[in-house]
Short mmCIF file of C-alpha atoms in Angstrom, two decimals:
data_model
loop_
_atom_site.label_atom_id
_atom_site.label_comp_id
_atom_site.label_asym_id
_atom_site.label_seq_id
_atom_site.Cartn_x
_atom_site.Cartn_y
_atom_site.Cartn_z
CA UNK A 1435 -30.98 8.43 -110.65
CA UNK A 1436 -28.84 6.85 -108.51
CA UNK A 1437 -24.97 6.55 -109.52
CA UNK A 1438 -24.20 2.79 -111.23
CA UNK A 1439 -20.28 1.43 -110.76
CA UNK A 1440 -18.39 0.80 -113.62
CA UNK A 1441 -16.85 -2.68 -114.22
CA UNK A 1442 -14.22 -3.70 -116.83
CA UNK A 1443 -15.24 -7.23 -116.99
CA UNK A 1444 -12.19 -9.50 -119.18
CA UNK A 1445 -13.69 -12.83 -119.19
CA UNK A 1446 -12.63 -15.07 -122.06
CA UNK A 1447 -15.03 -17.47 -121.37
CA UNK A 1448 -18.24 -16.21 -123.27
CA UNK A 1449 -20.81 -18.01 -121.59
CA UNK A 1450 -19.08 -17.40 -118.16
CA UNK A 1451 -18.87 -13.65 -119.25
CA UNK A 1452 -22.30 -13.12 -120.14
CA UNK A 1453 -23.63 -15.26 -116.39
CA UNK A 1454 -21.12 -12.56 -114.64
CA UNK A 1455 -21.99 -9.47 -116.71
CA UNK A 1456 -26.52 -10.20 -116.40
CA UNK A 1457 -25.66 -10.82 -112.69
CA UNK A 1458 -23.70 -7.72 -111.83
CA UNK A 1459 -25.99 -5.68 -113.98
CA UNK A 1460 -29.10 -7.18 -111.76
CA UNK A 1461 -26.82 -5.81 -108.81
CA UNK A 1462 -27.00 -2.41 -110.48
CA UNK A 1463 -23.63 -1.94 -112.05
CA UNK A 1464 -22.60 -0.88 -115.38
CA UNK A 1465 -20.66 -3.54 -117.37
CA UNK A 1466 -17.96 -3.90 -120.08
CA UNK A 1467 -17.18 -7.08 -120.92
CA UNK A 1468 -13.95 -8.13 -123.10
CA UNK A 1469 -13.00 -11.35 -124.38
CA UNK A 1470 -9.47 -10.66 -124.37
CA UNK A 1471 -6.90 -8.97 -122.47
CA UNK A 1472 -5.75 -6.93 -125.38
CA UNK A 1473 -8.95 -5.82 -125.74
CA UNK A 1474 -9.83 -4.94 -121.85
CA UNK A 1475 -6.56 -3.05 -121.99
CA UNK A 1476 -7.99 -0.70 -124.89
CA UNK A 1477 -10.93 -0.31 -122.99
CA UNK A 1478 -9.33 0.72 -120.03
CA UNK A 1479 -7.11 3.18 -121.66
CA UNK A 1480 -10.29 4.43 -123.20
CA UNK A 1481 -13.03 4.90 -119.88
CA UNK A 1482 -13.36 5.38 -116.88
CA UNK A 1483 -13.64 2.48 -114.76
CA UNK A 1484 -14.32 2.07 -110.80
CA UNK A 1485 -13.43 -1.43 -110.63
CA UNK A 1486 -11.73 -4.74 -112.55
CA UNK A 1487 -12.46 -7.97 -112.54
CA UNK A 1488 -9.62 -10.02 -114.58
CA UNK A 1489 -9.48 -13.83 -115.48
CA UNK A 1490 -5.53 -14.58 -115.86
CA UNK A 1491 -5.60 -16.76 -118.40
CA UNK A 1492 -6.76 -15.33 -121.84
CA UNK A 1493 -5.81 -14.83 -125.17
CA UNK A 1494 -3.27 -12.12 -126.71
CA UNK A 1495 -2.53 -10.82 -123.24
CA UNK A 1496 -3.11 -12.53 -119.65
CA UNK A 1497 -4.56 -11.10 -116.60
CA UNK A 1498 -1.07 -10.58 -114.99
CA UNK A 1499 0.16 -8.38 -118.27
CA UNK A 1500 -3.37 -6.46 -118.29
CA UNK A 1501 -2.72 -5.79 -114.24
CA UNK A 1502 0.38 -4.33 -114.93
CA UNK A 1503 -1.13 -1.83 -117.69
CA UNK A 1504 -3.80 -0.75 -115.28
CA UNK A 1505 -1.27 0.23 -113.11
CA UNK A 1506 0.80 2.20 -115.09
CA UNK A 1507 -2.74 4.24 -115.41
CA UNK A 1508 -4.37 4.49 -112.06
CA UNK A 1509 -2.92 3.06 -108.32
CA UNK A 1510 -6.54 3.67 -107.37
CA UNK A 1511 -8.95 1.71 -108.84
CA UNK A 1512 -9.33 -1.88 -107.59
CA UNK A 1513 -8.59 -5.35 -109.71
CA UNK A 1514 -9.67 -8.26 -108.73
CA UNK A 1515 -8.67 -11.13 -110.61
CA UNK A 1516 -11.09 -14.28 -111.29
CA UNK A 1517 -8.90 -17.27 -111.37
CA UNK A 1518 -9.02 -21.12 -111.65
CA UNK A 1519 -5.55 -21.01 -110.62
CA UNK A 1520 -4.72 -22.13 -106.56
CA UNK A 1521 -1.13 -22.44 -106.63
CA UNK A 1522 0.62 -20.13 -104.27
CA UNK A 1523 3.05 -19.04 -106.72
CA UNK A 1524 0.35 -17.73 -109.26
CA UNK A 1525 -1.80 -16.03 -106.61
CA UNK A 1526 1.74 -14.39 -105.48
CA UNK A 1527 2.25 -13.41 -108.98
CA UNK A 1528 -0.91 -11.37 -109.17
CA UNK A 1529 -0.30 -9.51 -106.04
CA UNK A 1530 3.00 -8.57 -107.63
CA UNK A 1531 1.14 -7.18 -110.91
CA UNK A 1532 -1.06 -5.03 -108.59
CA UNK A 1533 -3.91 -7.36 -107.60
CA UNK A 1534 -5.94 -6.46 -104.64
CA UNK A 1535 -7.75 -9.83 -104.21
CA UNK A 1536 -8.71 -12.94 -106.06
CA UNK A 1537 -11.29 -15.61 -106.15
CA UNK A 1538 -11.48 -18.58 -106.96
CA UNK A 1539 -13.38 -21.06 -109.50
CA UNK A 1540 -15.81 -21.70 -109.19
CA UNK A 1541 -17.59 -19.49 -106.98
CA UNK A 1542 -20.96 -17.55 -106.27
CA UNK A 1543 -22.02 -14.42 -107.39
CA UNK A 1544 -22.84 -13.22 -103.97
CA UNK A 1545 -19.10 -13.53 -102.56
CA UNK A 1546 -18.50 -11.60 -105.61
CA UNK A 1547 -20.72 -9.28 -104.85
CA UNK A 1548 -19.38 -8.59 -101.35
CA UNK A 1549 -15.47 -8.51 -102.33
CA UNK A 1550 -16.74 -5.91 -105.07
CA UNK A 1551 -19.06 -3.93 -102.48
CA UNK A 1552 -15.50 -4.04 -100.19
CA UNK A 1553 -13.14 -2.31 -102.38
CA UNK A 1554 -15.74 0.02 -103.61
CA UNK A 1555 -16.64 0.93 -100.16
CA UNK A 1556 -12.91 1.96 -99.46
CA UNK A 1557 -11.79 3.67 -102.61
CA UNK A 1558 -15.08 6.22 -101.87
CA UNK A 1559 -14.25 6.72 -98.44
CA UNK A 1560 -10.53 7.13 -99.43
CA UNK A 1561 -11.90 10.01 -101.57
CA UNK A 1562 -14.82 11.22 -99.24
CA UNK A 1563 -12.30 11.44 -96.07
CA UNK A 1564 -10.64 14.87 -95.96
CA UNK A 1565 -7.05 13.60 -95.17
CA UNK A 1566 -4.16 15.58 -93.45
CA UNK A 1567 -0.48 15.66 -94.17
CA UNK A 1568 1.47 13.98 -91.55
CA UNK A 1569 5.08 15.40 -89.96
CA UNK A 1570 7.14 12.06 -89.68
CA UNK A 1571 10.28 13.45 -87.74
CA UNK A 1572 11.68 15.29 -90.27
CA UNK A 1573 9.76 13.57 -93.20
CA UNK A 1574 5.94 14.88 -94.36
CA UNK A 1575 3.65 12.64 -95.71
CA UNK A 1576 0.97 13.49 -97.88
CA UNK A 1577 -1.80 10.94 -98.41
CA UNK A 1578 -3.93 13.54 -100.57
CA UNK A 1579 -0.56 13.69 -103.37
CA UNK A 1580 1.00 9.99 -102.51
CA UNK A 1581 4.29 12.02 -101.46
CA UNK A 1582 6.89 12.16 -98.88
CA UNK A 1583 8.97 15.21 -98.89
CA UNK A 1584 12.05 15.04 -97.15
CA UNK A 1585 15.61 17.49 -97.31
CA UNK A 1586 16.72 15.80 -100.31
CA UNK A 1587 13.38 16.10 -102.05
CA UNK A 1588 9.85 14.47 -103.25
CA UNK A 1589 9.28 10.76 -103.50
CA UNK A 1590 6.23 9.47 -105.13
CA UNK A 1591 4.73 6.50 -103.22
CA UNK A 1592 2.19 4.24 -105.10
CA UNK A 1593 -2.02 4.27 -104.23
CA UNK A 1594 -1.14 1.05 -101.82
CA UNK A 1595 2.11 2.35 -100.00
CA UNK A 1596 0.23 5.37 -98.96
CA UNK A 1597 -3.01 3.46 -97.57
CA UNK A 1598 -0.27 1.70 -95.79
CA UNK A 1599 1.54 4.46 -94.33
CA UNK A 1600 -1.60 6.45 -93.83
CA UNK A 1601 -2.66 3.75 -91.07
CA UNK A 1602 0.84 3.53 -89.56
CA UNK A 1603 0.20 7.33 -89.10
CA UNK A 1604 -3.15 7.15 -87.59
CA UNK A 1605 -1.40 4.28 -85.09
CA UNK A 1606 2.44 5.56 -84.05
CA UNK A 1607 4.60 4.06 -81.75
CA UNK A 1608 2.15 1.78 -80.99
CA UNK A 1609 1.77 -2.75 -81.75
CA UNK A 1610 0.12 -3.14 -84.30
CA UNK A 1611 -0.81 -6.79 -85.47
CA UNK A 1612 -0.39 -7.99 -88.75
CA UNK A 1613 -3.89 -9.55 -88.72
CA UNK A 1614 -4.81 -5.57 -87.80
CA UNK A 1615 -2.94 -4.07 -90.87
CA UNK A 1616 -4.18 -6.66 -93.15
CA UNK A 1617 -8.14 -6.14 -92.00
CA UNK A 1618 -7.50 -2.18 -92.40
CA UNK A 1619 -5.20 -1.95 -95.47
CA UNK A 1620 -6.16 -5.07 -97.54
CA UNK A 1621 -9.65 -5.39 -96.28
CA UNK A 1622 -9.13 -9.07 -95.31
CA UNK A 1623 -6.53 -11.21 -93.37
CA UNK A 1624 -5.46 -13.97 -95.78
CA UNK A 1625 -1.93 -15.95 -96.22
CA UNK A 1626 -0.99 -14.41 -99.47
CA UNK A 1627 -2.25 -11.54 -98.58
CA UNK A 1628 0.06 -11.39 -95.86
CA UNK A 1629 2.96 -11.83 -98.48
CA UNK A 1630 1.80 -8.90 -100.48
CA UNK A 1631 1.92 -6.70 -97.11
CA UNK A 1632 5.33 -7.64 -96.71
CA UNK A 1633 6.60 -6.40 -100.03
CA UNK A 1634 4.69 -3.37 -99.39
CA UNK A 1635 6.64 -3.05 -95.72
CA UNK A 1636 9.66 -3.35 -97.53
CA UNK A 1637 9.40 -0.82 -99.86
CA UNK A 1638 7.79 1.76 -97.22
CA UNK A 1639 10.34 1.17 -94.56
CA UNK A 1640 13.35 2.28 -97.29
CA UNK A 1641 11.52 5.40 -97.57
CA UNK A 1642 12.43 6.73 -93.90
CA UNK A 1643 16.30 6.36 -94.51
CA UNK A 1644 16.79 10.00 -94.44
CA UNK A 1645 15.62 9.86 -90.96
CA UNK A 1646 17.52 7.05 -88.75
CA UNK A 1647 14.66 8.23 -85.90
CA UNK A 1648 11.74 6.97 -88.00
CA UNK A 1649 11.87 3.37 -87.72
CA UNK A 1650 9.21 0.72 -88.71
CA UNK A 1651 9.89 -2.14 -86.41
CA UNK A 1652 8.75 -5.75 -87.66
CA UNK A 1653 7.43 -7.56 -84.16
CA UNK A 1654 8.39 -11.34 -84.85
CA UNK A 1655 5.30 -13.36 -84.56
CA UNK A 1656 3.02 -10.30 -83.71
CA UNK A 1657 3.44 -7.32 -86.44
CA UNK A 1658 4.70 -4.22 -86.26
CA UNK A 1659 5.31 -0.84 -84.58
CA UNK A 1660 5.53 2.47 -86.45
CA UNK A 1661 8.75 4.33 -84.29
CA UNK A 1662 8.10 8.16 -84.90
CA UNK A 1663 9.65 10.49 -82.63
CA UNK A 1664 7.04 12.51 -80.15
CA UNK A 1665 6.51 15.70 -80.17
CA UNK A 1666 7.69 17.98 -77.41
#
């Protein structure tokens, strides 16, 4: 028997919810299905999930609060939020609670389908992929235990800061475009996307200020370009 996905489905919407949940289960996932955030973030706390699919606006807790409880759980596991919303400032918002993609009402089941099939695809090779530490001038960066160890100590990077600095690593001193990063890292090069990646470049570059030699260089109106020094 072949391995089915596990969804946490919070859809307030109950005839929405039950379209969604028959058409993923067709696609051969297992679904949960909440009617409230509160609820979904029980659930959570209480299974194992391999992906989320949150509507923001819903009773006793929204999909932004529900976001930020996953988080505080698990870096790994995707959320993707299902949203009537368009305005940038909302879509920013859910990138900030620790979104990894949204979609928009309405839409079709098979785009859903293939943003789901995506992330999925990632998180197992993430796991699949035997990954090595990296020596960063004097910094080391494990992917494997989302650390950097440097003289002063260990600092704990989240699941998307390390799948950030893992492809810097696999691409030093070399241009990397921000349409590139955002393919690799995000899975798709969108606008507010974009804005997510530079939060996330923010808070990776402050992690190399023990080492004035590691730079991460922005490229105005190209990308970036991951200064390491080389090894003699």
């Amino acid at each position: 028997m072949s391995y089915k996905a596990k969804v946490l489905l919070a859809e307030d919407d109950a005839a929405l919810g039950f379209v969604i949940k028959d058409s993923l289960e067709e696609g051969g996932y297992e679904v949960i299905l909440c009617a409230d955030g509160q609820t979904a973030t029980e659930r959570f706390n209480k299974n194992e999930f391999d992906i989320c699919l949150l509507d923001v606006m819903m009773p006793h807790k929204d999909g932004f609060e529900v976001a930020k409880k996953i988080r505080q759980q698990s870096d790994v596991v995707p959320i993707l939020f299902l949203t009537a919303k368009s305005l940038e400032e909302d879509k920013i918002k859910g990138f900030q609670s620790g979104a990894d993609d949204y979609i928009t009402k309405p839409f079709s089941m098979p785009e859903l389908l293939l943003r789901m099939d995506v992330f999925l695809r990632r998180t197992k090779k993430m796991y699949s992929e035997q990954v090595q530490d990296y020596q960063i001038g004097k910094l080391k960066f494990s992917f494997a235990n989302l650390t950097i160890t440097s003289p002063e100590g260990n600092t704990t990077l989240t699941q998307k800061e390390a799948e950030l600095l893992l492809f810097l690593c696999q691409h030093p001193n070399k241009v990397l475009k921000r349409e590139e990063v955002l393919l690799n890292v995000w899975g798709k090069d969108d606008y507010f996307l974009g804005r997510s990646m530079d939060v996330f470049i923010t808070k990776v570059r402050k992690h190399f200020k023990t080492d004035p030699d590691v730079v991460l260089e922005t490229i105005h109106g190209v990308g970036f370009r991951f200064n390491v020094p080389v090894k003699s």
